[in-house]
Structures are given as structure tokens and as C-alpha cells.
Amino acid sequence: MAINRVGLIGFPVEHSLSPIMHNAAFKALGMYDWLYDAMSIPPDILRLGLREPRDHGYIGINVTVPHKEAIMAYVRPDEKARAIGAVNTVDFRSNIGTNTDADGFIDDLRANDVSIAGERVLVLGAGGAARAAVYGLVGAGAEVAIVNRTRSRAEALVEHLRVSAGIGGLRLMTPNEAADWGMSLIVNCTSVGLHPQVHQSPWSQNLPFPAGRIVYDMVYRPATTALMRQCLAHNGRAIGGLGMLARQGAISFELWTGVKPPIDLMRRVLQDALESAHKD
Ligand code: ATR
């Protein structure tokens, strides 16, 4: 039986949950001739390392840290990838690189019945995850403001989205300005609060937390972050980033296979894997 191979490149990739998520979906669908594996490629040999999956007939790959930007030189980035400035999915049949993070994020907000169009949304962070979030949010009709520790990086994000995607009207704020802005949704796109720094929050403890808001935290380890707890303590609603992880993967899955994957199962598999890792 010829195997249809897909996989993940990154550095490191050993702890990635993508292989178990995709392989569980293949199994559930009876797609026994599909296999997803992870390849660790050091950044200084990315170009050479890419030959490995390409020459071995892989149908496509996911791309993770630190290759998401550098790989743009070796594939044909589509409009979305160019706008976000990062590729997380490649189809070797066309050599097109796309980005499924923004759609995975917006899909998960919608799956959680979070209103976006016409809403004020505060994005915390200004890295690649924030670029995808802002791109997706603006596309879905939100009014977006950005807070980042390093202001120049937030300025670069605004400039990037203006030039590459024609997005205007983004606002940069200080944390104090943001606290009074009246947003309905706060999205954490920083790595603050990620295991093992579980007590850290991107929302300073010295700043009043606005009541009754929704927090979406792209951090999914731990399942409930310090930021989510702050929000819940102020009569808000908190959503972790596991659904986005499942949904960005689901979009890649469908792109490679032409088959809609079982998203709920993928999410459950991720959750089980995180819970059992936590027990160790
Ligand atoms: P990614 O591509 O996943 O978005 P990144 O490009 O490294 O990752 O961006 C990480 C984000 O987390 C940045 O917004 C970073 O803020 P700076 O631009 O000031 O570096 C933010 N971040 C990381 N650690 C932080 C911390 N301790 N406090 C506040 N922000 C932090």
C-alpha cells in the first residue's frame, strides 16, 4: 500500500501534538494509507531540510516555529500567507504556502458563538500569532486595537498589515488606554502564561480588569491560564486556545486530503494528550 505522507517541520518538534491529532483523524476516517509525522529541521539548513519531505513524495507539511517566516522564500505564498507574513501549511503538489492560523482562530470564535463583526477587540501581542489574529479579526469586521510590551514591534505589525493587506484603522494602545476602551473581546497572542510560567498574565495585576468581557487565550497549556482566571473573576467568559489548534490543523487536513476531518475528535485527542502529559 502506497502511503500518503504529510507532516510537520519545526525546531524542535518533539513535543508537537499535531501528529497524534492528524493520525487520530486519519484512523477515525479509515484513511489507513495516510500518515503524519514530525521532522526536526535546524534553521540553518531549512532549505536543504525541505528536500527531505519534498523528495520523499510528501503531499504537504505544516510549518512551525522557527520556520514560518523563512520558508516563504522556498514556496509560493498565497495572498493570506503574504498578508500575515507567515506560512504554516504547504502543499507540495502546487508548492503553495498558506496560513490557516487566522481562519482556525476565527472558526473557533464562531464555534464558541463569539460575536466579531462590529465589536471592539483588543489584541495582546505583536508577533506572528498576533498578525494572524488581527488579519482574521479585521476580515471578520472587528474594530481592533493592539497592546504590546515593545511598542516598536506593534508599530511594525500595523505597518506590515497596511502594506501587505491594505488594512488600515488599527489602533495602538497603552495598557491603561486599553482598560478603558470598552472592548467586548480580549485576545492573548503573547506567550505569557504558557507552562511553566503559569502564574504570569499579560494583563498586569496593577491594572483593573474590566468586568463582563470575553478572553480568548491562544495559550492552551495550561487549559486555564492566569489571564483566563482574571477574566472569570470579573464575571467574564474565558476560552482557551485548544480549539484554534484543532481548527487550524483541520483546515490543513482538508487542503491536503480533500476530506473534512472530525474536528471534535481532534480537539478531544489534543485535550487527552495534554491531560496525560500533565500527569507525568
Ligand atoms: P509568535 O510568532 O508565536 O507570535 P513571537 O513573535 O515571539 O511569537 O511573539 C511573542 C509575543 O509575546 C510578542 O508580542 C512579545 O512581546 P515583545 O514584542 O515585547 O517581545 C510577547 N511577549 C513574550 N514574552 C512577554 C512578556 N514576558 N511580557 C509581555 N509580552 C511578552
PDB file of N, CA, C and O in Angstrom, residues 180-216:
ATOM      1  N   ASP A 180      -9.773  51.095  29.453  1.00  0.00           N
ATOM      2  CA  ASP A 180     -10.975  51.945  29.387  1.00  0.00           C
ATOM      3  C   ASP A 180     -11.648  51.930  28.015  1.00  0.00           C
ATOM      4  O   ASP A 180     -12.551  52.714  27.757  1.00  0.00           O
ATOM      5  N   TRP A 181     -11.192  51.077  27.125  1.00  0.00           N
ATOM      6  CA  TRP A 181     -11.615  51.182  25.729  1.00  0.00           C
ATOM      7  C   TRP A 181     -13.012  50.625  25.468  1.00  0.00           C
ATOM      8  O   TRP A 181     -13.675  50.976  24.494  1.00  0.00           O
ATOM      9  N   GLY A 182     -13.449  49.710  26.302  1.00  0.00           N
ATOM     10  CA  GLY A 182     -14.790  49.148  26.083  1.00  0.00           C
ATOM     11  C   GLY A 182     -14.823  48.026  25.065  1.00  0.00           C
ATOM     12  O   GLY A 182     -15.791  47.879  24.315  1.00  0.00           O
ATOM     13  N   MET A 183     -13.772  47.231  25.035  1.00  0.00           N
ATOM     14  CA  MET A 183     -13.763  46.069  24.118  1.00  0.00           C
ATOM     15  C   MET A 183     -14.676  44.979  24.650  1.00  0.00           C
ATOM     16  O   MET A 183     -14.893  44.862  25.860  1.00  0.00           O
ATOM     17  N   SER A 184     -15.207  44.159  23.719  1.00  0.00           N
ATOM     18  CA  SER A 184     -16.007  43.021  24.186  1.00  0.00           C
ATOM     19  C   SER A 184     -15.143  41.772  24.307  1.00  0.00           C
ATOM     20  O   SER A 184     -15.462  40.853  25.047  1.00  0.00           O
ATOM     21  N   LEU A 185     -14.026  41.765  23.552  1.00  0.00           N
ATOM     22  CA  LEU A 185     -13.175  40.565  23.485  1.00  0.00           C
ATOM     23  C   LEU A 185     -11.709  40.961  23.633  1.00  0.00           C
ATOM     24  O   LEU A 185     -11.264  41.944  23.037  1.00  0.00           O
ATOM     25  N   ILE A 186     -10.989  40.172  24.432  1.00  0.00           N
ATOM     26  CA  ILE A 186      -9.536  40.354  24.592  1.00  0.00           C
ATOM     27  C   ILE A 186      -8.873  39.066  24.109  1.00  0.00           C
ATOM     28  O   ILE A 186      -9.246  37.974  24.551  1.00  0.00           O
ATOM     29  N   VAL A 187      -7.917  39.195  23.196  1.00  0.00           N
ATOM     30  CA  VAL A 187      -7.269  38.008  22.646  1.00  0.00           C
ATOM     31  C   VAL A 187      -5.794  38.017  23.040  1.00  0.00           C
ATOM     32  O   VAL A 187      -5.068  38.959  22.704  1.00  0.00           O
ATOM     33  N   ASN A 188      -5.368  36.981  23.756  1.00  0.00           N
ATOM     34  CA  ASN A 188      -3.950  36.922  24.099  1.00  0.00           C
ATOM     35  C   ASN A 188      -3.165  36.192  23.027  1.00  0.00           C
ATOM     36  O   ASN A 188      -3.309  34.989  22.834  1.00  0.00           O
ATOM     37  N   CYS A 189      -2.295  36.951  22.349  1.00  0.00           N
ATOM     38  CA  CYS A 189      -1.416  36.372  21.328  1.00  0.00           C
ATOM     39  C   CYS A 189       0.037  36.422  21.781  1.00  0.00           C
ATOM     40  O   CYS A 189       0.948  36.258  20.975  1.00  0.00           O
ATOM     41  N   THR A 190       0.263  36.696  23.072  1.00  0.00           N
ATOM     42  CA  THR A 190       1.622  36.625  23.607  1.00  0.00           C
ATOM     43  C   THR A 190       1.833  35.220  24.157  1.00  0.00           C
ATOM     44  O   THR A 190       0.892  34.430  24.259  1.00  0.00           O
ATOM     45  N   SER A 191       3.068  34.940  24.535  1.00  0.00           N
ATOM     46  CA  SER A 191       3.344  33.625  25.129  1.00  0.00           C
ATOM     47  C   SER A 191       3.260  33.692  26.653  1.00  0.00           C
ATOM     48  O   SER A 191       3.593  32.727  27.332  1.00  0.00           O
ATOM     49  N   VAL A 192       2.810  34.828  27.180  1.00  0.00           N
ATOM     50  CA  VAL A 192       2.773  34.997  28.636  1.00  0.00           C
ATOM     51  C   VAL A 192       1.690  34.111  29.248  1.00  0.00           C
ATOM     52  O   VAL A 192       0.545  34.127  28.811  1.00  0.00           O
ATOM     53  N   GLY A 193       2.099  33.346  30.262  1.00  0.00           N
ATOM     54  CA  GLY A 193       1.158  32.440  30.928  1.00  0.00           C
ATOM     55  C   GLY A 193       1.352  30.998  30.517  1.00  0.00           C
ATOM     56  O   GLY A 193       0.809  30.077  31.126  1.00  0.00           O
ATOM     57  N   LEU A 194       2.165  30.818  29.456  1.00  0.00           N
ATOM     58  CA  LEU A 194       2.450  29.471  28.960  1.00  0.00           C
ATOM     59  C   LEU A 194       3.212  28.678  30.010  1.00  0.00           C
ATOM     60  O   LEU A 194       4.096  29.213  30.673  1.00  0.00           O
ATOM     61  N   HIS A 195       2.868  27.396  30.137  1.00  0.00           N
ATOM     62  CA  HIS A 195       3.581  26.489  31.016  1.00  0.00           C
ATOM     63  C   HIS A 195       5.082  26.606  30.761  1.00  0.00           C
ATOM     64  O   HIS A 195       5.482  26.619  29.603  1.00  0.00           O
ATOM     65  N   PRO A 196       5.980  26.699  31.733  1.00  0.00           N
ATOM     66  CA  PRO A 196       5.721  26.589  33.172  1.00  0.00           C
ATOM     67  C   PRO A 196       5.473  27.929  33.878  1.00  0.00           C
ATOM     68  O   PRO A 196       5.323  27.941  35.090  1.00  0.00           O
ATOM     69  N   GLN A 197       5.403  29.036  33.128  1.00  0.00           N
ATOM     70  CA  GLN A 197       5.185  30.346  33.786  1.00  0.00           C
ATOM     71  C   GLN A 197       3.686  30.587  33.983  1.00  0.00           C
ATOM     72  O   GLN A 197       3.137  31.602  33.542  1.00  0.00           O
ATOM     73  N   VAL A 198       3.044  29.639  34.652  1.00  0.00           N
ATOM     74  CA  VAL A 198       1.574  29.622  34.677  1.00  0.00           C
ATOM     75  C   VAL A 198       0.958  30.742  35.513  1.00  0.00           C
ATOM     76  O   VAL A 198      -0.241  31.009  35.393  1.00  0.00           O
ATOM     77  N   HIS A 199       1.773  31.411  36.341  1.00  0.00           N
ATOM     78  CA  HIS A 199       1.188  32.470  37.178  1.00  0.00           C
ATOM     79  C   HIS A 199       1.288  33.848  36.530  1.00  0.00           C
ATOM     80  O   HIS A 199       0.782  34.827  37.047  1.00  0.00           O
ATOM     81  N   GLN A 200       1.947  33.908  35.390  1.00  0.00           N
ATOM     82  CA  GLN A 200       2.093  35.199  34.717  1.00  0.00           C
ATOM     83  C   GLN A 200       0.894  35.482  33.820  1.00  0.00           C
ATOM     84  O   GLN A 200       0.339  34.584  33.195  1.00  0.00           O
ATOM     85  N   SER A 201       0.547  36.770  33.775  1.00  0.00           N
ATOM     86  CA  SER A 201      -0.551  37.187  32.905  1.00  0.00           C
ATOM     87  C   SER A 201      -0.110  38.389  32.080  1.00  0.00           C
ATOM     88  O   SER A 201       0.614  39.253  32.582  1.00  0.00           O
ATOM     89  N   PRO A 202      -0.533  38.478  30.830  1.00  0.00           N
ATOM     90  CA  PRO A 202      -0.212  39.667  30.035  1.00  0.00           C
ATOM     91  C   PRO A 202      -1.026  40.886  30.474  1.00  0.00           C
ATOM     92  O   PRO A 202      -0.784  41.989  29.981  1.00  0.00           O
ATOM     93  N   TRP A 203      -2.016  40.667  31.356  1.00  0.00           N
ATOM     94  CA  TRP A 203      -2.792  41.792  31.894  1.00  0.00           C
ATOM     95  C   TRP A 203      -2.277  42.058  33.302  1.00  0.00           C
ATOM     96  O   TRP A 203      -2.478  41.247  34.194  1.00  0.00           O
ATOM     97  N   SER A 204      -1.602  43.204  33.476  1.00  0.00           N
ATOM     98  CA  SER A 204      -0.956  43.494  34.763  1.00  0.00           C
ATOM     99  C   SER A 204      -1.949  43.428  35.927  1.00  0.00           C
ATOM    100  O   SER A 204      -3.081  43.905  35.820  1.00  0.00           O
ATOM    101  N   GLN A 205      -1.482  42.834  37.024  1.00  0.00           N
ATOM    102  CA  GLN A 205      -2.331  42.741  38.232  1.00  0.00           C
ATOM    103  C   GLN A 205      -2.629  44.134  38.785  1.00  0.00           C
ATOM    104  O   GLN A 205      -3.578  44.315  39.543  1.00  0.00           O
ATOM    105  N   ASN A 206      -1.800  45.130  38.400  1.00  0.00           N
ATOM    106  CA  ASN A 206      -2.000  46.504  38.915  1.00  0.00           C
ATOM    107  C   ASN A 206      -3.054  47.278  38.131  1.00  0.00           C
ATOM    108  O   ASN A 206      -3.401  48.401  38.497  1.00  0.00           O
ATOM    109  N   LEU A 207      -3.517  46.667  37.055  1.00  0.00           N
ATOM    110  CA  LEU A 207      -4.481  47.351  36.193  1.00  0.00           C
ATOM    111  C   LEU A 207      -5.861  46.740  36.444  1.00  0.00           C
ATOM    112  O   LEU A 207      -5.979  45.521  36.480  1.00  0.00           O
ATOM    113  N   PRO A 208      -6.887  47.587  36.643  1.00  0.00           N
ATOM    114  CA  PRO A 208      -8.200  46.987  36.865  1.00  0.00           C
ATOM    115  C   PRO A 208      -8.618  46.150  35.647  1.00  0.00           C
ATOM    116  O   PRO A 208      -8.375  46.561  34.509  1.00  0.00           O
ATOM    117  N   PHE A 209      -9.222  45.000  35.926  1.00  0.00           N
ATOM    118  CA  PHE A 209      -9.672  44.160  34.814  1.00  0.00           C
ATOM    119  C   PHE A 209     -11.129  44.493  34.525  1.00  0.00           C
ATOM    120  O   PHE A 209     -11.972  44.436  35.416  1.00  0.00           O
ATOM    121  N   PRO A 210     -11.459  44.865  33.296  1.00  0.00           N
ATOM    122  CA  PRO A 210     -12.844  45.241  33.005  1.00  0.00           C
ATOM    123  C   PRO A 210     -13.798  44.057  33.170  1.00  0.00           C
ATOM    124  O   PRO A 210     -13.446  42.930  32.819  1.00  0.00           O
ATOM    125  N   ALA A 211     -14.982  44.327  33.696  1.00  0.00           N
ATOM    126  CA  ALA A 211     -15.940  43.249  34.006  1.00  0.00           C
ATOM    127  C   ALA A 211     -16.712  42.801  32.765  1.00  0.00           C
ATOM    128  O   ALA A 211     -16.919  43.574  31.828  1.00  0.00           O
ATOM    129  N   GLY A 212     -17.100  41.537  32.788  1.00  0.00           N
ATOM    130  CA  GLY A 212     -18.042  41.020  31.787  1.00  0.00           C
ATOM    131  C   GLY A 212     -17.495  40.902  30.377  1.00  0.00           C
ATOM    132  O   GLY A 212     -18.255  41.005  29.419  1.00  0.00           O
ATOM    133  N   ARG A 213     -16.199  40.692  30.222  1.00  0.00           N
ATOM    134  CA  ARG A 213     -15.620  40.578  28.870  1.00  0.00           C
ATOM    135  C   ARG A 213     -15.369  39.110  28.532  1.00  0.00           C
ATOM    136  O   ARG A 213     -15.433  38.236  29.389  1.00  0.00           O
ATOM    137  N   ILE A 214     -15.019  38.898  27.261  1.00  0.00           N
ATOM    138  CA  ILE A 214     -14.600  37.559  26.840  1.00  0.00           C
ATOM    139  C   ILE A 214     -13.092  37.590  26.632  1.00  0.00           C
ATOM    140  O   ILE A 214     -12.570  38.521  26.008  1.00  0.00           O
ATOM    141  N   VAL A 215     -12.401  36.596  27.179  1.00  0.00           N
ATOM    142  CA  VAL A 215     -10.977  36.421  26.888  1.00  0.00           C
ATOM    143  C   VAL A 215     -10.810  35.179  26.020  1.00  0.00           C
ATOM    144  O   VAL A 215     -11.380  34.125  26.331  1.00  0.00           O
ATOM    145  N   TYR A 216     -10.068  35.341  24.926  1.00  0.00           N
ATOM    146  CA  TYR A 216      -9.640  34.174  24.146  1.00  0.00           C
ATOM    147  C   TYR A 216      -8.128  34.099  24.299  1.00  0.00           C
ATOM    148  O   TYR A 216      -7.411  35.019  23.899  1.00  0.00           O
TER     149      TYR A 216
END
